[in-house]
Short mmCIF file of C-alpha atoms in Angstrom, two decimals:
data_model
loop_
_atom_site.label_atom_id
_atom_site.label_comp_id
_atom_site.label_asym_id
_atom_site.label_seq_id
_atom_site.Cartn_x
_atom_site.Cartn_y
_atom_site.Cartn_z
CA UNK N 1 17.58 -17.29 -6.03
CA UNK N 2 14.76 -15.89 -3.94
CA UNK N 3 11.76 -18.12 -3.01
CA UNK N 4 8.81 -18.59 -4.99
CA UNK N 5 5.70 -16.97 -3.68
CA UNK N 6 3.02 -19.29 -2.53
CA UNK N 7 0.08 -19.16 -4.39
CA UNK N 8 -1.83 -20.85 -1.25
CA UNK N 9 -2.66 -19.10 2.38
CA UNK N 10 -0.35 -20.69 4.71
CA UNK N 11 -3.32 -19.78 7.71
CA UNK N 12 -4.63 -22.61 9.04
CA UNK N 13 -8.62 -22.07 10.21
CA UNK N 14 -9.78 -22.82 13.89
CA UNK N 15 -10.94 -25.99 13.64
CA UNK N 16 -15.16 -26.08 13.97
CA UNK N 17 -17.46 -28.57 15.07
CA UNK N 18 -18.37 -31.73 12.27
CA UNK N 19 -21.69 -30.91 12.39
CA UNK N 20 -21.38 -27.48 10.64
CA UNK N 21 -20.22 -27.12 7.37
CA UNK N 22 -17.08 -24.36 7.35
CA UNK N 23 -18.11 -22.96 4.48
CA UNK N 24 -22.33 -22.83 5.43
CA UNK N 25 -20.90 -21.32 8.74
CA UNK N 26 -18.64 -18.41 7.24
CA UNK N 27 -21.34 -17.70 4.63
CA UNK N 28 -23.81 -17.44 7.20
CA UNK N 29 -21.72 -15.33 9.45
CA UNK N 30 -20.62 -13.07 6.45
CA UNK N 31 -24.63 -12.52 5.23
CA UNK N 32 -25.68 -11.74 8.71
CA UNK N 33 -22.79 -8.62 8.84
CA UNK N 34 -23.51 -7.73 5.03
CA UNK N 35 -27.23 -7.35 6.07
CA UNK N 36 -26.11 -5.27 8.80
CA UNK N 37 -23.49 -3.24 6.83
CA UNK N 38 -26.13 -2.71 3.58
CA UNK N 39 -27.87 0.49 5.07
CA UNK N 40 -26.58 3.88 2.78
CA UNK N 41 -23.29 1.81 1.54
CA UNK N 42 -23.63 1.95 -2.37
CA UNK N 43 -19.65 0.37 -3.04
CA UNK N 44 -16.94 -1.09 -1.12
CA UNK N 45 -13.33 -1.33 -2.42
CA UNK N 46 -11.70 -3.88 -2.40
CA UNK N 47 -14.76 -5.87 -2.61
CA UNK N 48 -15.59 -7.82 0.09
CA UNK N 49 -15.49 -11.46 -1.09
CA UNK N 50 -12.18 -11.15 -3.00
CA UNK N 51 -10.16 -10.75 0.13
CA UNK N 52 -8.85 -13.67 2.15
CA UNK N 53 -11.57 -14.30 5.10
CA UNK N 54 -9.48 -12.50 7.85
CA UNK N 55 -9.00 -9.04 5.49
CA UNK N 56 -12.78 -9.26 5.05
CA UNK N 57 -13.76 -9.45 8.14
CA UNK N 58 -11.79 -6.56 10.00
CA UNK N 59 -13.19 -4.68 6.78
CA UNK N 60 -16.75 -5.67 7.77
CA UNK N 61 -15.96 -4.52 11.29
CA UNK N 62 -14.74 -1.39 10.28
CA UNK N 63 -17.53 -0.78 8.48
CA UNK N 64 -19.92 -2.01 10.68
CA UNK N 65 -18.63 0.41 13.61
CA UNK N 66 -19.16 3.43 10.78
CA UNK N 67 -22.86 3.08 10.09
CA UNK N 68 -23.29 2.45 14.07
CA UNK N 69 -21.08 5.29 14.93
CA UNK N 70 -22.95 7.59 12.11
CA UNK N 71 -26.46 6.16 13.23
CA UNK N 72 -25.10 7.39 17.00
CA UNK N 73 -23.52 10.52 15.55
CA UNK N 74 -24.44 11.80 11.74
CA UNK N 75 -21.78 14.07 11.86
CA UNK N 76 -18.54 12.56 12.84
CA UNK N 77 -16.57 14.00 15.89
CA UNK N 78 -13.38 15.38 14.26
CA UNK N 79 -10.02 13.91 14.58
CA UNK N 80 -7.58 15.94 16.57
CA UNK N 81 -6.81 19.49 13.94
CA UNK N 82 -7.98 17.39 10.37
CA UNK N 83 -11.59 18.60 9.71
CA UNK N 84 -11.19 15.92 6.90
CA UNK N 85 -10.97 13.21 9.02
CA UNK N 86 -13.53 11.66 11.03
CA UNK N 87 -13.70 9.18 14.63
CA UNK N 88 -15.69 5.88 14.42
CA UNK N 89 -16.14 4.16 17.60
CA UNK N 90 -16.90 0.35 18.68
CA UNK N 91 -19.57 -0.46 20.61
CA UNK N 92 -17.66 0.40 23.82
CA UNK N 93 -17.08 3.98 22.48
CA UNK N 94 -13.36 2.73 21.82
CA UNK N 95 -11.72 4.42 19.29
CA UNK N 96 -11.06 1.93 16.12
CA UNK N 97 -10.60 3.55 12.90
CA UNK N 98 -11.05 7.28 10.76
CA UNK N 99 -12.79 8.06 8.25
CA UNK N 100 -11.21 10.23 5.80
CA UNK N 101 -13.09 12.01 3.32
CA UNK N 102 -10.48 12.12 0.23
CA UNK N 103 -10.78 12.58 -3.84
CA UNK N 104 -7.92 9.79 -3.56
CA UNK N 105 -9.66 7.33 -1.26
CA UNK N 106 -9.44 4.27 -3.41
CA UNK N 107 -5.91 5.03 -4.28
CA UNK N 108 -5.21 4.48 -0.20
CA UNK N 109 -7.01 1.40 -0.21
CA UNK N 110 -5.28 0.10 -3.16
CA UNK N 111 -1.93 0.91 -1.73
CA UNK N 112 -2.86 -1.16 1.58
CA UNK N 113 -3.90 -4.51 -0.54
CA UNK N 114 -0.76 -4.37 -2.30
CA UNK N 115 1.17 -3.80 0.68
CA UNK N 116 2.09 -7.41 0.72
CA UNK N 117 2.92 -9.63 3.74
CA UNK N 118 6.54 -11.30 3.84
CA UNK N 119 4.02 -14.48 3.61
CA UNK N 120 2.13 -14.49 0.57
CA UNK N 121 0.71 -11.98 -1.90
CA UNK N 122 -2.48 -10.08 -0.27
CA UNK N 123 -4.69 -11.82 -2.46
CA UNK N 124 -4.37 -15.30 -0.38
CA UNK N 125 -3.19 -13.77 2.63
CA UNK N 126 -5.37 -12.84 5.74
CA UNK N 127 -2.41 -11.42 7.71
CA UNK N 128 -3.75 -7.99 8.71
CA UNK N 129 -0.35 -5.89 8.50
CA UNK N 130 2.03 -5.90 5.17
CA UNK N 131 5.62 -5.19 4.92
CA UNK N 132 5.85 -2.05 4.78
CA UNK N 133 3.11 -1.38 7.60
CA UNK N 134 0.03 -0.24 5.80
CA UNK N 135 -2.95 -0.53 8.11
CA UNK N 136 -6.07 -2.03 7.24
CA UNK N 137 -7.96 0.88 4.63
CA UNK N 138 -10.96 0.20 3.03
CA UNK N 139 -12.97 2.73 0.34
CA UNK N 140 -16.68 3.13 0.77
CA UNK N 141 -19.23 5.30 -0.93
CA UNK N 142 -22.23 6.61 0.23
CA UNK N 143 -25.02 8.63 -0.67
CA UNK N 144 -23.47 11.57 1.09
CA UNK N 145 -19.76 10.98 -0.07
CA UNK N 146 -17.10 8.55 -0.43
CA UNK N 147 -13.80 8.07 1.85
CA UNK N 148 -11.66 5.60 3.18
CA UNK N 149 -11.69 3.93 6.46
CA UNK N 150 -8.30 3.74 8.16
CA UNK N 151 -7.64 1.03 11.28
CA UNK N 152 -6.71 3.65 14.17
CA UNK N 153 -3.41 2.29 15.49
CA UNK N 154 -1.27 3.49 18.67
CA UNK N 155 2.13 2.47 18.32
CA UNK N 156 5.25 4.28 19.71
CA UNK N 157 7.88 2.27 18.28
CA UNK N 158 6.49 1.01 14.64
CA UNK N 159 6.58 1.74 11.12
CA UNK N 160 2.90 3.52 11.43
CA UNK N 161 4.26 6.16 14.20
CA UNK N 162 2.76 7.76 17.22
CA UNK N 163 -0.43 9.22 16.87
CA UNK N 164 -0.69 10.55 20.31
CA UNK N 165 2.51 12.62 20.75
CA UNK N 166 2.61 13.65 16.95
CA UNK N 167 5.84 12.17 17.07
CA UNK N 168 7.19 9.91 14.44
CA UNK N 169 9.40 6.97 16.02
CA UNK N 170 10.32 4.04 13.00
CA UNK N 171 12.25 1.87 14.40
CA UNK N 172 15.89 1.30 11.92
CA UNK N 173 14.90 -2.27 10.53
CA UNK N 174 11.60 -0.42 9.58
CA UNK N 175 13.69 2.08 7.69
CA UNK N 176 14.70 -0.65 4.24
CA UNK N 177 10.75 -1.69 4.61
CA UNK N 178 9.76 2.13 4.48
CA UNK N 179 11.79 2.68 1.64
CA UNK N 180 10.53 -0.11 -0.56
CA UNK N 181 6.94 0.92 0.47
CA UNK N 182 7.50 4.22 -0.85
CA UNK N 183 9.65 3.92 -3.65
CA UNK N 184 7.04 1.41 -5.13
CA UNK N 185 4.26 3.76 -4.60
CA UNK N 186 5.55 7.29 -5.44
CA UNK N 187 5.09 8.47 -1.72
CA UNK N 188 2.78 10.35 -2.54
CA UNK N 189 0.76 12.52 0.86
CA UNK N 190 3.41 10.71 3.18
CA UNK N 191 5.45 12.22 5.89
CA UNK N 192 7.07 11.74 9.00
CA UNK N 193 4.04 11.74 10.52
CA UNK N 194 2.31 9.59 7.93
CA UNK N 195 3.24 6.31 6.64
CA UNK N 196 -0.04 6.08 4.23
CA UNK N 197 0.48 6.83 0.45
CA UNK N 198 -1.70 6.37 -2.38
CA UNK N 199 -0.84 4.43 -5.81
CA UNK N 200 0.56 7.80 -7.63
CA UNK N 201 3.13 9.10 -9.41
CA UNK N 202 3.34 12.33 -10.72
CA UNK N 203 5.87 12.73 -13.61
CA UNK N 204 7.76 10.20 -12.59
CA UNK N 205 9.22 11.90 -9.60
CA UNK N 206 9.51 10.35 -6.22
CA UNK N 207 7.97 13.03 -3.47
CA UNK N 208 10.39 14.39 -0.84
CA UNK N 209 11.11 11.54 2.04
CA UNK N 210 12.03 11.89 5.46
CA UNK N 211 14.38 9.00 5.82
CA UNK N 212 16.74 9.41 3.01
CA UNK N 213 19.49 10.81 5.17
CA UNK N 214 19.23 7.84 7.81
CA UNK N 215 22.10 5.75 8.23
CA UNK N 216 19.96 2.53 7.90
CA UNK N 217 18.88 3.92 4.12
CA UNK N 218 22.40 3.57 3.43
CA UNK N 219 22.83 0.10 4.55
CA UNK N 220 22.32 -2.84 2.18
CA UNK N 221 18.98 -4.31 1.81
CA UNK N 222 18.98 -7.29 3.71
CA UNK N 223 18.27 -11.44 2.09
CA UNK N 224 14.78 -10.75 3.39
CA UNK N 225 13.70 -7.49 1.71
CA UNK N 226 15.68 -8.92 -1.53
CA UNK N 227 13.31 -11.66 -1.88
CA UNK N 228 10.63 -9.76 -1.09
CA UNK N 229 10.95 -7.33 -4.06
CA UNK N 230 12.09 -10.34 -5.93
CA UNK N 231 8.42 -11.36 -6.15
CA UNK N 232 6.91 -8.41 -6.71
CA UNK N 233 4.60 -8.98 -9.73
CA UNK N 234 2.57 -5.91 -10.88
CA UNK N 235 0.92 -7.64 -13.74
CA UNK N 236 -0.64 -9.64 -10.80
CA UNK N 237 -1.11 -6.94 -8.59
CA UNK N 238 -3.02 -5.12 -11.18
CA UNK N 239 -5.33 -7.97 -12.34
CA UNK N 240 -6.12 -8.22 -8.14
CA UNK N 241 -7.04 -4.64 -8.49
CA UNK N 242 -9.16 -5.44 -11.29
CA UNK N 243 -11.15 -8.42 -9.63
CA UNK N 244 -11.61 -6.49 -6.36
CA UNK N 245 -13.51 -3.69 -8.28
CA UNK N 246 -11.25 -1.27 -9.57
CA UNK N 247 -10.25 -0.71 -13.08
CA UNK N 248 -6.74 0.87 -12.49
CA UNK N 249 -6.66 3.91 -15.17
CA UNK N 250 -3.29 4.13 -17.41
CA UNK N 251 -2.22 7.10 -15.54
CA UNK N 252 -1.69 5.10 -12.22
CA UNK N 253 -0.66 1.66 -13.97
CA UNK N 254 1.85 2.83 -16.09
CA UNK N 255 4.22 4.60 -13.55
CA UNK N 256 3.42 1.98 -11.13
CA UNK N 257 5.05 -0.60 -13.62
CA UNK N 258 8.16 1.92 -14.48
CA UNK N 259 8.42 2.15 -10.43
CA UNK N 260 8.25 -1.12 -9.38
CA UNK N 261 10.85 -2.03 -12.10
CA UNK N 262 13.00 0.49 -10.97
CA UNK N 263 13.19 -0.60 -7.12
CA UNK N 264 13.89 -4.25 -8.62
CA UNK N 265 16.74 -3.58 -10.68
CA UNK N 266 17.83 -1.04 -8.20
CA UNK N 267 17.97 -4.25 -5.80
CA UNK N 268 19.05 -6.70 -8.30
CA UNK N 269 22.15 -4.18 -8.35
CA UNK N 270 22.59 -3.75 -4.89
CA UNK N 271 21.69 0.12 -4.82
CA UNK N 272 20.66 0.82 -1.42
CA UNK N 273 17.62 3.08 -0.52
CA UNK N 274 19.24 6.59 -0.68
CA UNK N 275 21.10 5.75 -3.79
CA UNK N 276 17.71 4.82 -5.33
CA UNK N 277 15.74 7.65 -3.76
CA UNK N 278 17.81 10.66 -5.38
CA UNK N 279 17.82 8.48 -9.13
CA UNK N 280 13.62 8.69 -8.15
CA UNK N 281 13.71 11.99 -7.48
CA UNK N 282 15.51 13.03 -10.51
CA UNK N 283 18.27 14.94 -8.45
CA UNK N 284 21.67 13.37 -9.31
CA UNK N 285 24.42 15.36 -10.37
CA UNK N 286 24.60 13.59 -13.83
CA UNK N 287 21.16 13.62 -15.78
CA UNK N 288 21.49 10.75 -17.45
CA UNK N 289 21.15 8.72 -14.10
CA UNK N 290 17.99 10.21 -13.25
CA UNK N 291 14.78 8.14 -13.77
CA UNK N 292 12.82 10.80 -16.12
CA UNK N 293 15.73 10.14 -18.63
CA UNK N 294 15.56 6.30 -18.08
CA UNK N 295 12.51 6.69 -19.74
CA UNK N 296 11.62 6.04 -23.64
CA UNK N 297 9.63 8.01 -25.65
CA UNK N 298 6.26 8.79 -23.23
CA UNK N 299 4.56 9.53 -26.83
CA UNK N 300 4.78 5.15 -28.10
CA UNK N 301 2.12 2.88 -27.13
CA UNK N 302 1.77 2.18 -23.20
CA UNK N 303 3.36 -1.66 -23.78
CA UNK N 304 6.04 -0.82 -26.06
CA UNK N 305 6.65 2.36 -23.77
CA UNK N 306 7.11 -0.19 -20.75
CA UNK N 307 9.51 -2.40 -22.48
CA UNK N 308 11.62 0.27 -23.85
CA UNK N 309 11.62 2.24 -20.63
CA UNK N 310 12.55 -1.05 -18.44
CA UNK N 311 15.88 -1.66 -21.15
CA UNK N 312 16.57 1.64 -20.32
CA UNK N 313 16.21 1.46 -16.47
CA UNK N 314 18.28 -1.93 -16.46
CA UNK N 315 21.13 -0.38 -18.56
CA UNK N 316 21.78 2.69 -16.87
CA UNK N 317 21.80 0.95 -13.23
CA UNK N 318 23.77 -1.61 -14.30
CA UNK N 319 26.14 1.09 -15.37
CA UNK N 320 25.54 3.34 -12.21
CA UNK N 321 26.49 0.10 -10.09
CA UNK N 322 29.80 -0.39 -11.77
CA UNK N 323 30.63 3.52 -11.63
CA UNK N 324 29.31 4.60 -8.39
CA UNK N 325 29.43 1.49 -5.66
#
């Protein structure tokens, strides 16, 4: 049976001196950035003081180094080829994060909230980097426009890839992380030279992935990534949504449920990744184990819809795991 998720941060503050309160000093510290941070920014998502303390502040940093880089700079220096994509410096001119200007924005920053840490749910968790390896993303609006802030990372051998060769290098216990990441998410805008997705699904089709073919996507999950889907709650995930300032719409929550469902059974069943990813992608040889005909009648109510469609799901895996494995 896997582990219960804590419902408490398992981060231990630096200990401060008795004479100041912990709490008078992080308010005071967190006022003193807002103040700095309140110039032209008319929303922030997730907001600000429904994150854990450490998620909030690299947020606050992030945006901080924006309005200084914009004040600096009003029109950002592009990054590399992407004219939607912006540079924002620290205060040594060191590259820390983009900015990308994107319709979808939000739906990036929701993906990176959710993207869990083995540790806890994101919610009471200030561990900066989740399973699958989402990197800090934060949506702002402005009076000008609205966008996402991404946390710039170099990396040569991780799940986020190298940015300065253009050349994608996941290392193979990445590759059952990857897979979950997507498959809960829809993969939607990812490649194999981007890890970041958004929350979408579009007709209940899984986007092309890179990895499918990999030997490691046709491994067994390992005890770890079990119990990590294991505690995957989207009724929870969504109500986090919620309280950090974003009503999810039906369109997003609904296939979001059907998804994460479907990578749950698919590991309660012992499918491994590339088994799952063809059911996803609605491309195996007999129909009835693809995932658009898992699903009930899209025209009943969204709840009854739900339950009828995760029957379906569990019956047909169950029934794929005894024919095909």
């Amino acid at each position: 049976m896997a582990p219960s998720r804590s419902t408490k941060s398992k981060y231990k503050r630096t200990p401060r001196p008795k004479d100041v309160s912990p709490q008078k000093e992080e308010e005071s510290m967190s006022k003193t950035k807002r103040r700095e941070m309140d110039n032209g920014i008319l929303e922030v998502f997730p907001k600000l003081d429904e994150v854990p303390p450490g998620i909030a502040s690299q947020f606050e940093e992030m945006i901080r180094c924006y309005l200084q880089t914009k004040s600096k700079t009003p029109t950002l220096d592009i990054f590399r080829v992407f004219k939607h994509v912006g540079q924002v410096y620290d205060d040594e001119g060191k590259l820390v994060c983009l900015c990308k200007a994107s319709r979808d924005a939000k739906k990036e920053a929701a993906v990176y909230i959710l993207d869990h840490p083995l540790s806890a749910h994101r919610s009471v968790s200030s561990e900066l980097t989740g399973f699958g390896g989402a990197t800090p993303t934060v949506f702002i609006r402005t009076e000008e426009a609205s966008g996402c802030l991404v946390w710039f990372v170099e990396n040569n051998n991780g799940v986020i890839g190298d940015h300065k060769h253009y050349q994608f290098s996941t290392l193979p216990e990445g590759i059952s992380k990857l897979s979950i990441f997507h498959l809960r998410f829809g993969c939607a805008d990812s490649h194999n030279r981007n890890t970041v997705t958004k929350i979408d699904a579009q007709k209940y089709k899984l986007r092309r992935v890179w990895w499918d073919q990999s030997k490691e996507a046709k491994e067994a999950y390992t005890n770890q990534v079990v119990a990590y889907v294991n505690n995957l709650d989207t009724d929870e995930d969504l109500a986090f949504l919620k309280r950090c300032g974003w009503e999810v719409p039906r369109e997003i929550s609904i296939p979001y449920k059907i998804f994460t469902f479907f990578v749950k059974k698919g590991v309660e069943f012992n499918l491994t990744a590339a088994h799952m990813v063809v059911i996803a992608q609605n491309a195996h040889r007999s129909p009835a184990f693809n995932l658009l005909n898992m699903l009930a009648d899209q025209r009943l109510e969204d709840d009854i819809f739900v339950q009828k469609s995760h029957e379906k799901i569990e019956a047909r895996l169950r029934q794929y795991s005894e024919r095909f494995l």
